[in-house]
Amino acid sequence: MDRIRLVGGNQLNGEIAISGAKNAALPLMISSLLTDEPLVLHNVPRLADVKQLERILENHGVDIAVHGRRRGEDEGVGQRMTFHAADIVDTTAPYDLVSKMRASFWVIGPLLARCHEARVSLPGGCAIGTRPVDLFLFGLQALGAEIDIDEGYVVARAPKGGLVGATVAFSKVSVGATHTILMAATLAKGKTVIENAAQEPEITNVAECLVAMGAKISGIGTRTLTIEGVERLHGATVEVIPDRIETGTFAMAAAMTGGDVLLKGARPEHLQAALDILARTGTELIAEADGLRVRRNGKGIQAVDVETDPFPGFPTDLQAQFMALMTMSNGTSQIRETIFENRYMHVAELVRFGADISVNGQVATITGKPQLKGAQVMATDLRASVSLVIAGLAAKGETVVNRIYHLDRGFERLEDKLSRCGAEIERLAG
Ligand code: EPU
């Protein structure tokens, strides 16, 4: 297995091109199942999770083409890809494919809407918590689906003639359940109202894609989405939004090491809550025409308390990275993780750098130290892994991050992007 070796202490200076958002690209790719015409996506990141979803979609019969780079385009530009589900040949998403990535469960929405049946493996738990699917099933049942659980599979059938629009009032905000019901409702008969919908920018990216495909959706970007079902959707060309979690991650890295970095293509309005918190730590953030400039020169890192929340709150996907930053603050801060019950797997690893962190239920208390020391560490999930890279960039001496396949699931060319800004970082082949 590959590892990353880094030697901390260098400031980050330069430019980093922000890639397309993983968590937008995945549901956009899944939307292609809703139509027999091609869906063209621009700015798709080159990530292991994208590759994995390609396998799943191909199994359903989707033809996928990756288009070459055009003259003048640099290597930082994301992929242009076409997804063509002319004919769905299989409505089963098998365990060995779904178990590798939770988001693949979301195919249940479009399969049920278009083919009136789906058999999708339950995704199971993962490193950050149990992550049930009750909200998905509740929403699909509201649209008239009959659901059985059979040998670890969710077997869903639409009523004769297809799904029927309804009001789906979620008891809890769920990104995945919102994506799934939104996609399913586009082809349902009549009107669907999704109440307590997730408002993440990735939901908006998908909703706008569906509108470009002919769906009728109002309330995009709000807590209530209203969908008037249509007979069929058609092809479209859509751009994946820049990755706000990658943006926040590099912003926190620069805040921790000091320096001056321009995050090219970043959309500050997609992570305002995180930027507000970063500003309170003493980091300078400047919105520029082509991105976001992040600067911290010389002064210490202020301790700030944070609570994770659904958008527009502070994202859980930046919690680990922010904790890394707080390990070198000049005070004591508290983080409250409210989205996932087990998302503190990075704590034990950050402690290996000499960090002072204690966890009590949902709350982590971090007492900053003037200096961390490099260590051998191991990653347990995507965002946890990158928090270890951030800590290593600021720590004294050498750090080796093991099991970095997690990083490859969600960060494109991480070591390349950081080393171009002055970090001493390399990948060691396993
Ligand atoms: N939940 C339920 N029942 C359900 C669905 C969710 O109780 O049926 C709970 C979850 O267990 C969790 C909470 O609701 O406690 C929120 O989960 P959500 O469904 O919103 O998460 P998700 O859709 O599975 C997406 C991202 C995650 C991100 C979360 C929260 C993608 C592909 N994944 O997951 O991203 O942490 O939203 O913002 O979009 C990552 O990229 O590293 C990652 C984990």
Tab-separated table of C-alpha atoms and ligand atoms in Angstrom:
chain	number	residue	atom	x	y	z
A	1	MET	CA	0.000	0.000	0.000
A	2	ASP	CA	1.259	3.465	-0.856
A	3	ARG	CA	2.314	5.851	1.896
A	4	ILE	CA	2.978	9.566	2.056
A	5	ARG	CA	6.183	10.869	3.552
A	6	LEU	CA	6.466	14.501	4.477
A	7	VAL	CA	8.839	16.748	6.336
A	8	GLY	CA	7.060	19.563	8.123
A	9	GLY	CA	7.993	23.158	8.711
A	10	ASN	CA	7.689	24.776	5.282
A	11	GLN	CA	5.210	27.558	4.702
A	12	LEU	CA	2.801	27.105	1.789
A	13	ASN	CA	3.137	29.745	-0.914
A	14	GLY	CA	1.687	29.749	-4.422
A	15	GLU	CA	-1.451	28.648	-6.229
A	16	ILE	CA	-3.581	25.531	-5.983
A	17	ALA	CA	-6.255	24.751	-8.578
A	18	ILE	CA	-9.366	23.423	-6.847
A	19	SER	CA	-10.772	20.249	-8.440
A	20	GLY	CA	-14.378	19.362	-9.167
A	21	ALA	CA	-16.317	18.291	-6.076
A	22	LYS	CA	-16.385	14.558	-5.425
A	23	ASN	CA	-19.711	14.808	-3.620
A	24	ALA	CA	-21.302	16.605	-6.561
A	25	ALA	CA	-19.703	14.465	-9.284
A	26	LEU	CA	-21.010	11.203	-7.770
A	27	PRO	CA	-24.747	12.092	-7.709
A	28	LEU	CA	-24.437	13.872	-11.064
A	29	MET	CA	-23.080	10.651	-12.552
A	30	ILE	CA	-25.979	8.740	-10.971
A	31	SER	CA	-28.468	11.198	-12.551
A	32	SER	CA	-27.455	9.811	-15.939
A	33	LEU	CA	-29.556	6.710	-15.130
A	34	LEU	CA	-32.705	8.832	-15.471
A	35	THR	CA	-32.486	9.308	-19.238
A	36	ASP	CA	-31.724	7.312	-22.371
A	37	GLU	CA	-29.837	10.314	-23.763
A	38	PRO	CA	-26.196	11.205	-22.992
A	39	LEU	CA	-25.323	13.323	-19.952
A	40	VAL	CA	-22.048	15.210	-20.396
A	41	LEU	CA	-20.210	16.293	-17.263
A	42	HIS	CA	-17.350	18.771	-17.231
A	43	ASN	CA	-14.758	19.098	-14.455
A	44	VAL	CA	-15.086	15.547	-13.096
A	45	PRO	CA	-12.209	14.915	-10.658
A	46	ARG	CA	-9.838	11.967	-11.175
A	47	LEU	CA	-10.595	10.051	-8.004
A	48	ALA	CA	-10.880	6.451	-6.880
A	49	ASP	CA	-14.534	7.022	-5.862
A	50	VAL	CA	-15.373	8.267	-9.366
A	51	LYS	CA	-13.739	5.138	-10.839
A	52	GLN	CA	-15.672	2.939	-8.446
A	53	LEU	CA	-18.993	4.541	-9.405
A	54	GLU	CA	-18.087	4.110	-13.094
A	55	ARG	CA	-17.913	0.348	-12.444
A	56	ILE	CA	-21.313	0.382	-10.764
A	57	LEU	CA	-22.958	2.405	-13.551
A	58	GLU	CA	-21.376	0.210	-16.214
A	59	ASN	CA	-22.913	-2.789	-14.496
A	60	HIS	CA	-26.343	-1.183	-15.002
A	61	GLY	CA	-25.525	-0.721	-18.687
A	62	VAL	CA	-24.258	2.868	-18.796
A	63	ASP	CA	-21.710	3.571	-21.552
A	64	ILE	CA	-19.016	5.891	-20.261
A	65	ALA	CA	-16.523	7.891	-22.286
A	66	VAL	CA	-13.707	10.057	-20.986
A	67	HIS	CA	-12.771	12.817	-23.415
A	68	GLY	CA	-9.216	13.957	-23.921
A	69	ARG	CA	-7.689	17.219	-22.857
A	70	ARG	CA	-7.973	20.072	-25.325
A	71	ARG	CA	-5.034	22.076	-26.576
A	72	GLY	CA	-4.280	24.825	-24.097
A	73	GLU	CA	-5.966	23.064	-21.180
A	74	ASP	CA	-3.597	22.337	-18.336
A	75	GLU	CA	-3.493	19.078	-16.421
A	76	GLY	CA	-5.343	20.712	-13.534
A	77	VAL	CA	-8.526	20.792	-15.584
A	78	GLY	CA	-10.998	18.069	-14.642
A	79	GLN	CA	-12.173	15.340	-16.972
A	80	ARG	CA	-14.958	15.738	-19.503
A	81	MET	CA	-17.076	12.609	-19.428
A	82	THR	CA	-20.195	11.308	-21.131
A	83	PHE	CA	-22.603	8.930	-19.405
A	84	HIS	CA	-25.085	7.270	-21.699
A	85	ALA	CA	-27.729	5.005	-20.166
A	86	ALA	CA	-29.493	4.186	-23.457
A	87	ASP	CA	-30.671	0.909	-22.006
A	88	ILE	CA	-30.634	-0.202	-18.367
A	89	VAL	CA	-29.643	-3.850	-18.603
A	90	ASP	CA	-29.556	-4.689	-14.897
A	91	THR	CA	-31.426	-3.097	-11.995
A	92	THR	CA	-29.356	-4.892	-9.344
A	93	ALA	CA	-26.486	-3.114	-7.604
A	94	PRO	CA	-24.516	-5.987	-6.067
A	95	TYR	CA	-22.913	-6.126	-2.637
A	96	ASP	CA	-19.313	-6.317	-3.838
A	97	LEU	CA	-19.719	-3.000	-5.675
A	98	VAL	CA	-22.012	-1.104	-3.257
A	99	SER	CA	-20.104	-2.090	-0.110
A	100	LYS	CA	-17.018	-0.187	-1.313
A	101	MET	CA	-18.782	3.163	-1.465
A	102	ARG	CA	-21.912	4.266	0.333
A	103	ALA	CA	-23.037	6.783	-2.302
A	104	SER	CA	-23.602	3.951	-4.781
A	105	PHE	CA	-26.756	3.093	-2.795
A	106	TRP	CA	-28.255	6.279	-4.271
A	107	VAL	CA	-28.784	4.511	-7.636
A	108	ILE	CA	-31.961	3.129	-6.068
A	109	GLY	CA	-33.787	6.430	-6.745
A	110	PRO	CA	-33.270	6.717	-10.511
A	111	LEU	CA	-33.527	2.951	-11.116
A	112	LEU	CA	-36.881	2.817	-9.384
A	113	ALA	CA	-38.107	5.942	-11.174
A	114	ARG	CA	-37.093	4.807	-14.653
A	115	CYS	CA	-37.307	1.003	-14.511
A	116	HIS	CA	-39.946	0.754	-11.739
A	117	GLU	CA	-37.757	-1.732	-9.845
A	118	ALA	CA	-34.385	-1.904	-8.148
A	119	ARG	CA	-32.437	-4.369	-6.054
A	120	VAL	CA	-29.633	-2.589	-4.252
A	121	SER	CA	-27.333	-4.009	-1.617
A	122	LEU	CA	-27.538	-2.355	1.801
A	123	PRO	CA	-24.355	-0.298	2.128
A	124	GLY	CA	-23.558	-1.393	5.688
A	125	GLY	CA	-21.674	0.641	8.274
A	126	CYS	CA	-18.423	2.474	7.754
A	127	ALA	CA	-15.581	3.962	9.737
A	128	ILE	CA	-17.475	7.132	10.654
A	129	GLY	CA	-20.685	5.575	11.975
A	130	THR	CA	-23.577	3.202	11.361
A	131	ARG	CA	-25.142	5.359	8.626
A	132	PRO	CA	-28.601	3.791	8.265
A	133	VAL	CA	-30.877	4.090	5.191
A	134	ASP	CA	-34.232	4.524	6.936
A	135	LEU	CA	-34.770	8.015	5.476
A	136	PHE	CA	-34.255	6.734	1.927
A	137	LEU	CA	-36.785	3.943	2.440
A	138	PHE	CA	-39.257	6.309	4.110
A	139	GLY	CA	-39.022	8.675	1.132
A	140	LEU	CA	-39.332	5.984	-1.525
A	141	GLN	CA	-42.304	4.416	0.278
A	142	ALA	CA	-43.970	7.837	0.383
A	143	LEU	CA	-43.668	7.859	-3.433
A	144	GLY	CA	-45.543	4.560	-3.490
A	145	ALA	CA	-42.662	2.071	-3.610
A	146	GLU	CA	-43.041	-1.304	-2.001
A	147	ILE	CA	-39.874	-2.224	-0.131
A	148	ASP	CA	-38.585	-5.569	1.115
A	149	ILE	CA	-35.251	-6.442	2.648
A	150	ASP	CA	-34.016	-9.717	1.178
A	151	GLU	CA	-30.630	-11.292	1.968
A	152	GLY	CA	-28.972	-7.927	2.577
A	153	TYR	CA	-30.613	-6.268	-0.406
A	154	VAL	CA	-33.259	-3.580	-0.554
A	155	VAL	CA	-35.786	-4.779	-3.113
A	156	ALA	CA	-37.953	-1.890	-4.246
A	157	ARG	CA	-40.909	-1.925	-6.635
A	158	ALA	CA	-42.871	1.034	-7.919
A	159	PRO	CA	-46.653	0.786	-8.179
A	160	LYS	CA	-48.131	-0.067	-11.588
A	161	GLY	CA	-47.441	2.888	-13.858
A	162	GLY	CA	-44.543	4.188	-11.766
A	163	LEU	CA	-43.819	6.280	-8.676
A	164	VAL	CA	-46.415	8.789	-7.538
A	165	GLY	CA	-45.592	12.273	-6.200
A	166	ALA	CA	-46.138	12.921	-2.474
A	167	THR	CA	-44.975	15.084	0.411
A	168	VAL	CA	-41.781	13.701	1.947
A	169	ALA	CA	-41.069	15.388	5.271
A	170	PHE	CA	-37.665	14.190	6.486
A	171	SER	CA	-37.221	13.943	10.255
A	172	LYS	CA	-33.499	14.609	9.836
A	173	VAL	CA	-31.443	16.368	7.169
A	174	SER	CA	-29.736	13.833	4.907
A	175	VAL	CA	-27.676	14.684	1.852
A	176	GLY	CA	-27.991	11.223	0.307
A	177	ALA	CA	-31.723	10.825	0.978
A	178	THR	CA	-32.381	14.282	-0.500
A	179	HIS	CA	-30.402	13.448	-3.674
A	180	THR	CA	-32.205	10.121	-4.008
A	181	ILE	CA	-35.768	11.334	-3.525
A	182	LEU	CA	-35.114	14.388	-5.694
A	183	MET	CA	-33.917	12.174	-8.554
A	184	ALA	CA	-36.774	9.699	-8.080
A	185	ALA	CA	-39.425	12.442	-7.999
A	186	THR	CA	-38.412	13.917	-11.362
A	187	LEU	CA	-40.113	10.997	-13.144
A	188	ALA	CA	-42.928	10.399	-10.618
A	189	LYS	CA	-46.521	11.209	-11.508
A	190	GLY	CA	-47.624	14.554	-10.113
A	191	LYS	CA	-46.106	16.781	-7.455
A	192	THR	CA	-43.531	15.881	-4.800
A	193	VAL	CA	-42.592	18.217	-1.963
A	194	ILE	CA	-39.405	17.405	-0.045
A	195	GLU	CA	-39.473	19.099	3.358
A	196	ASN	CA	-36.360	19.458	5.521
A	197	ALA	CA	-34.242	18.847	2.413
A	198	ALA	CA	-30.457	19.174	2.562
A	199	GLN	CA	-29.274	22.506	1.130
A	200	GLU	CA	-25.667	21.613	0.380
A	201	PRO	CA	-24.245	23.226	-2.785
A	202	GLU	CA	-23.891	19.704	-4.207
A	203	ILE	CA	-27.696	19.290	-3.980
A	204	THR	CA	-28.090	22.531	-5.924
A	205	ASN	CA	-25.598	21.318	-8.546
A	206	VAL	CA	-27.648	18.134	-9.007
A	207	ALA	CA	-31.014	19.952	-8.982
A	208	GLU	CA	-29.769	22.351	-11.662
A	209	CYS	CA	-28.491	19.399	-13.694
A	210	LEU	CA	-31.924	17.757	-13.459
A	211	VAL	CA	-33.568	21.015	-14.606
A	212	ALA	CA	-31.155	21.099	-17.567
A	213	MET	CA	-32.360	17.537	-18.311
A	214	GLY	CA	-35.970	18.721	-18.390
A	215	ALA	CA	-37.063	18.255	-14.766
A	216	LYS	CA	-39.399	20.779	-13.126
A	217	ILE	CA	-37.990	21.745	-9.741
A	218	SER	CA	-38.560	24.839	-7.625
A	219	GLY	CA	-37.124	25.908	-4.276
A	220	ILE	CA	-33.577	24.949	-5.313
A	221	GLY	CA	-31.116	25.936	-2.570
A	222	THR	CA	-33.839	26.051	0.121
A	223	ARG	CA	-35.127	23.591	2.750
A	224	THR	CA	-38.204	22.779	0.619
A	225	LEU	CA	-37.889	21.332	-2.868
A	226	THR	CA	-40.976	21.018	-5.067
A	227	ILE	CA	-40.834	18.705	-8.058
A	228	GLU	CA	-43.488	18.352	-10.787
A	229	GLY	CA	-42.886	14.958	-12.328
A	230	VAL	CA	-42.383	14.731	-16.096
A	231	GLU	CA	-42.775	11.821	-18.531
A	232	ARG	CA	-39.132	11.685	-19.516
A	233	LEU	CA	-35.816	13.504	-19.146
A	234	HIS	CA	-33.303	14.243	-21.874
A	235	GLY	CA	-29.550	14.711	-22.180
A	236	ALA	CA	-27.670	17.794	-20.941
A	237	THR	CA	-24.207	19.224	-20.392
A	238	VAL	CA	-23.365	20.235	-16.841
A	239	GLU	CA	-20.290	21.417	-14.943
A	240	VAL	CA	-19.291	19.937	-11.582
A	241	ILE	CA	-18.872	22.689	-8.960
A	242	PRO	CA	-15.463	23.241	-7.327
A	243	ASP	CA	-14.831	21.119	-4.252
A	244	ARG	CA	-15.607	23.169	-1.132
A	245	ILE	CA	-14.107	20.526	1.148
A	246	GLU	CA	-10.832	20.507	-0.787
A	247	THR	CA	-10.913	24.322	-0.626
A	248	GLY	CA	-11.422	24.307	3.143
A	249	THR	CA	-8.740	21.653	3.574
A	250	PHE	CA	-6.069	23.683	1.774
A	251	ALA	CA	-7.215	26.838	3.560
A	252	MET	CA	-6.668	25.092	6.884
A	253	ALA	CA	-3.310	23.754	5.733
A	254	ALA	CA	-2.163	27.280	4.871
A	255	ALA	CA	-3.585	28.596	8.149
A	256	MET	CA	-1.522	26.009	9.991
A	257	THR	CA	1.803	26.326	8.155
A	258	GLY	CA	1.591	30.053	7.459
A	259	GLY	CA	2.232	31.479	4.009
A	260	ASP	CA	0.080	32.841	1.211
A	261	VAL	CA	-1.927	30.576	-1.105
A	262	LEU	CA	-4.408	31.375	-3.868
A	263	LEU	CA	-7.059	28.640	-4.134
A	264	LYS	CA	-7.961	29.017	-7.788
A	265	GLY	CA	-11.574	28.509	-8.777
A	266	ALA	CA	-12.756	28.255	-5.148
A	267	ARG	CA	-16.271	29.530	-4.410
A	268	PRO	CA	-16.117	31.140	-0.931
A	269	GLU	CA	-19.933	31.284	-0.654
A	270	HIS	CA	-19.951	27.462	-0.602
A	271	LEU	CA	-18.053	27.339	2.688
A	272	GLN	CA	-18.775	30.652	4.364
A	273	ALA	CA	-19.329	29.138	7.826
A	274	ALA	CA	-15.896	27.497	7.734
A	275	LEU	CA	-14.255	30.680	6.433
A	276	ASP	CA	-15.874	32.723	9.219
A	277	ILE	CA	-14.389	30.332	11.773
A	278	LEU	CA	-10.991	30.415	10.057
A	279	ALA	CA	-11.026	34.202	10.103
A	280	ARG	CA	-11.542	34.057	13.868
A	281	THR	CA	-8.414	31.879	14.191
A	282	GLY	CA	-6.435	34.804	12.781
A	283	THR	CA	-6.287	33.661	9.160
A	284	GLU	CA	-6.648	36.307	6.481
A	285	LEU	CA	-9.116	35.334	3.727
A	286	ILE	CA	-9.582	37.445	0.635
A	287	ALA	CA	-12.127	36.689	-2.102
A	288	GLU	CA	-10.424	37.444	-5.430
A	289	ALA	CA	-11.767	37.346	-8.974
A	290	ASP	CA	-10.247	33.917	-9.666
A	291	GLY	CA	-10.525	32.335	-6.246
A	292	LEU	CA	-9.793	32.660	-2.559
A	293	ARG	CA	-6.523	33.915	-1.086
A	294	VAL	CA	-5.526	32.495	2.306
A	295	ARG	CA	-2.763	34.087	4.318
A	296	ARG	CA	-1.269	33.798	7.756
A	297	ASN	CA	1.990	35.439	8.501
A	298	GLY	CA	3.793	35.076	11.770
A	299	LYS	CA	0.957	35.554	14.238
A	300	GLY	CA	-0.343	32.689	16.388
A	301	ILE	CA	-3.459	30.605	15.775
A	302	GLN	CA	-6.389	31.625	17.977
A	303	ALA	CA	-8.463	28.874	19.601
A	304	VAL	CA	-12.081	28.836	18.342
A	305	ASP	CA	-14.979	26.519	19.232
A	306	VAL	CA	-16.868	24.785	16.426
A	307	GLU	CA	-20.023	22.727	16.012
A	308	THR	CA	-20.646	20.762	12.819
A	309	ASP	CA	-24.053	21.210	11.182
A	310	PRO	CA	-25.770	20.608	7.854
A	311	PHE	CA	-25.181	23.344	5.260
A	312	PRO	CA	-24.989	26.326	5.690
A	313	GLY	CA	-23.321	25.308	8.979
A	314	PHE	CA	-19.738	24.169	9.504
A	315	PRO	CA	-19.293	20.929	7.469
A	316	THR	CA	-18.525	17.659	9.223
A	317	ASP	CA	-16.176	16.943	6.291
A	318	LEU	CA	-13.862	19.722	7.585
A	319	GLN	CA	-14.021	18.755	11.242
A	320	ALA	CA	-10.862	16.606	11.286
A	321	GLN	CA	-8.854	19.219	9.383
A	322	PHE	CA	-9.983	21.952	11.763
A	323	MET	CA	-9.019	19.793	14.716
A	324	ALA	CA	-5.516	19.461	13.248
A	325	LEU	CA	-5.311	23.263	13.098
A	326	MET	CA	-6.497	23.626	16.687
A	327	THR	CA	-3.734	21.313	17.974
A	328	MET	CA	-1.353	24.256	17.473
A	329	SER	CA	-3.633	27.065	18.664
A	330	ASN	CA	-2.658	29.238	21.568
A	331	GLY	CA	-5.557	28.185	23.793
A	332	THR	CA	-8.217	25.537	24.350
A	333	SER	CA	-11.021	24.880	21.881
A	334	GLN	CA	-13.975	22.539	21.738
A	335	ILE	CA	-15.397	20.764	18.711
A	336	ARG	CA	-18.888	19.282	18.787
A	337	GLU	CA	-19.571	16.707	16.051
A	338	THR	CA	-23.338	16.528	15.556
A	339	ILE	CA	-23.630	14.700	12.201
A	340	PHE	CA	-21.830	11.373	12.693
A	341	GLU	CA	-21.535	9.528	15.997
A	342	ASN	CA	-18.080	8.089	15.411
A	343	ARG	CA	-16.129	10.693	13.511
A	344	TYR	CA	-13.211	11.083	15.894
A	345	MET	CA	-11.006	8.278	14.579
A	346	HIS	CA	-8.299	10.837	13.784
A	347	VAL	CA	-7.950	11.834	17.453
A	348	ALA	CA	-5.746	8.890	18.418
A	349	GLU	CA	-3.535	9.573	15.395
A	350	LEU	CA	-3.248	13.334	16.032
A	351	VAL	CA	-2.162	12.469	19.575
A	352	ARG	CA	0.796	10.642	18.021
A	353	PHE	CA	2.061	14.049	16.868
A	354	GLY	CA	1.996	15.135	20.532
A	355	ALA	CA	-1.404	16.837	20.332
A	356	ASP	CA	-3.429	17.252	23.523
A	357	ILE	CA	-7.005	16.127	22.764
A	358	SER	CA	-9.666	14.487	24.886
A	359	VAL	CA	-13.054	13.264	23.741
A	360	ASN	CA	-16.219	13.090	25.782
A	361	GLY	CA	-19.186	11.879	23.748
A	362	GLN	CA	-19.799	14.320	20.896
A	363	VAL	CA	-17.283	16.853	22.211
A	364	ALA	CA	-13.539	16.972	21.646
A	365	THR	CA	-11.425	19.355	23.715
A	366	ILE	CA	-8.154	20.428	22.159
A	367	THR	CA	-5.449	22.285	24.037
A	368	GLY	CA	-3.060	23.841	21.589
A	369	LYS	CA	0.685	23.323	21.715
A	370	PRO	CA	3.394	25.520	20.226
A	371	GLN	CA	4.825	22.629	18.193
A	372	LEU	CA	3.868	19.154	16.976
A	373	LYS	CA	6.436	16.457	16.222
A	374	GLY	CA	6.332	14.275	13.106
A	375	ALA	CA	5.128	10.691	13.550
A	376	GLN	CA	4.102	7.459	11.848
A	377	VAL	CA	0.325	7.597	11.523
A	378	MET	CA	-2.481	5.660	9.902
A	379	ALA	CA	-5.651	6.880	8.288
A	380	THR	CA	-9.109	5.442	8.822
A	381	ASP	CA	-11.236	7.540	6.489
A	382	LEU	CA	-10.861	10.162	3.831
A	383	ARG	CA	-11.118	13.374	5.844
A	384	ALA	CA	-9.226	11.884	8.798
A	385	SER	CA	-6.323	11.042	6.463
A	386	VAL	CA	-5.982	14.555	5.194
A	387	SER	CA	-6.049	15.973	8.719
A	388	LEU	CA	-2.920	13.900	9.360
A	389	VAL	CA	-1.272	15.381	6.265
A	390	ILE	CA	-2.091	18.893	7.507
A	391	ALA	CA	-0.648	18.127	10.937
A	392	GLY	CA	2.459	16.666	9.288
A	393	LEU	CA	2.966	19.806	7.190
A	394	ALA	CA	3.300	21.868	10.364
A	395	ALA	CA	5.033	19.308	12.584
A	396	LYS	CA	8.763	19.274	13.176
A	397	GLY	CA	10.564	16.455	11.398
A	398	GLU	CA	9.343	13.520	9.350
A	399	THR	CA	5.805	12.135	9.140
A	400	VAL	CA	4.693	9.007	7.309
A	401	VAL	CA	0.967	8.591	6.636
A	402	ASN	CA	0.053	4.973	6.013
A	403	ARG	CA	-2.990	3.556	4.184
A	404	ILE	CA	-3.380	6.544	1.913
A	405	TYR	CA	-5.836	4.815	-0.418
A	406	HIS	CA	-8.408	6.746	1.591
A	407	LEU	CA	-6.868	9.999	0.339
A	408	ASP	CA	-7.037	8.858	-3.269
A	409	ARG	CA	-10.773	8.362	-2.872
A	410	GLY	CA	-11.316	12.087	-2.477
A	411	PHE	CA	-8.237	14.261	-3.136
A	412	GLU	CA	-6.862	14.726	-6.621
A	413	ARG	CA	-3.059	15.018	-6.922
A	414	LEU	CA	-2.751	16.026	-3.272
A	415	GLU	CA	1.008	15.666	-2.951
A	416	ASP	CA	1.588	17.402	-6.289
A	417	LYS	CA	-0.615	20.368	-5.362
A	418	LEU	CA	1.088	20.774	-1.979
A	419	SER	CA	4.652	20.297	-3.195
A	420	ARG	CA	4.161	22.997	-5.844
A	421	CYS	CA	3.482	25.348	-2.926
A	422	GLY	CA	6.716	24.445	-1.157
A	423	ALA	CA	5.732	21.455	0.971
A	424	GLU	CA	8.237	18.631	1.274
A	425	ILE	CA	5.913	15.745	0.492
A	426	GLU	CA	6.207	12.587	-1.586
A	427	ARG	CA	4.372	9.353	-2.235
A	428	LEU	CA	6.185	6.152	-1.380
A	429	ALA	CA	5.022	3.231	-3.482
A	430	GLY	CA	3.911	0.302	-1.333
B	1	EPU	N1	-28.916	9.246	8.327
B	1	EPU	C1	-29.915	8.490	8.899
B	1	EPU	N2	-30.741	7.780	8.076
B	1	EPU	C2	-30.613	7.804	6.729
B	1	EPU	C3	-29.599	8.605	6.142
B	1	EPU	C4	-28.758	9.316	6.982
B	1	EPU	O1	-30.042	8.443	10.135
B	1	EPU	O2	-31.398	7.132	6.052
B	1	EPU	C5	-28.010	9.992	9.217
B	1	EPU	C6	-26.551	9.590	9.049
B	1	EPU	O3	-26.242	8.433	9.778
B	1	EPU	C7	-25.846	10.814	9.575
B	1	EPU	C8	-26.764	11.950	9.119
B	1	EPU	O4	-28.024	11.348	8.847
B	1	EPU	O5	-25.811	10.795	10.967
B	1	EPU	C9	-26.305	12.711	7.900
B	1	EPU	O6	-25.962	11.814	6.877
B	1	EPU	P1	-26.166	12.122	5.328
B	1	EPU	O7	-27.170	11.188	4.801
B	1	EPU	O8	-26.387	13.584	5.163
B	1	EPU	O9	-24.736	11.750	4.769
B	1	EPU	P2	-24.402	11.039	3.388
B	1	EPU	O10	-25.360	11.490	2.355
B	1	EPU	O11	-24.223	9.591	3.607
B	1	EPU	C10	-22.833	12.921	2.507
B	1	EPU	C11	-21.410	13.010	2.057
B	1	EPU	C12	-20.497	12.820	3.255
B	1	EPU	C13	-20.802	13.920	4.268
B	1	EPU	C14	-22.280	13.874	4.652
B	1	EPU	C15	-22.706	14.997	5.577
B	1	EPU	C16	-21.384	12.269	-0.228
B	1	EPU	C17	-20.981	11.251	-1.224
B	1	EPU	N3	-21.134	12.006	1.049
B	1	EPU	O12	-22.982	11.630	3.079
B	1	EPU	O13	-19.161	12.966	2.781
B	1	EPU	O14	-20.003	13.750	5.417
B	1	EPU	O15	-23.101	13.947	3.459
B	1	EPU	O16	-22.445	16.229	5.010
B	1	EPU	O17	-21.916	13.310	-0.588
B	1	EPU	C18	-16.875	12.492	2.623
B	1	EPU	O18	-16.881	13.067	1.525
B	1	EPU	O19	-15.806	12.159	3.205
B	1	EPU	C19	-18.143	12.181	3.274
B	1	EPU	C20	-18.258	11.281	4.242
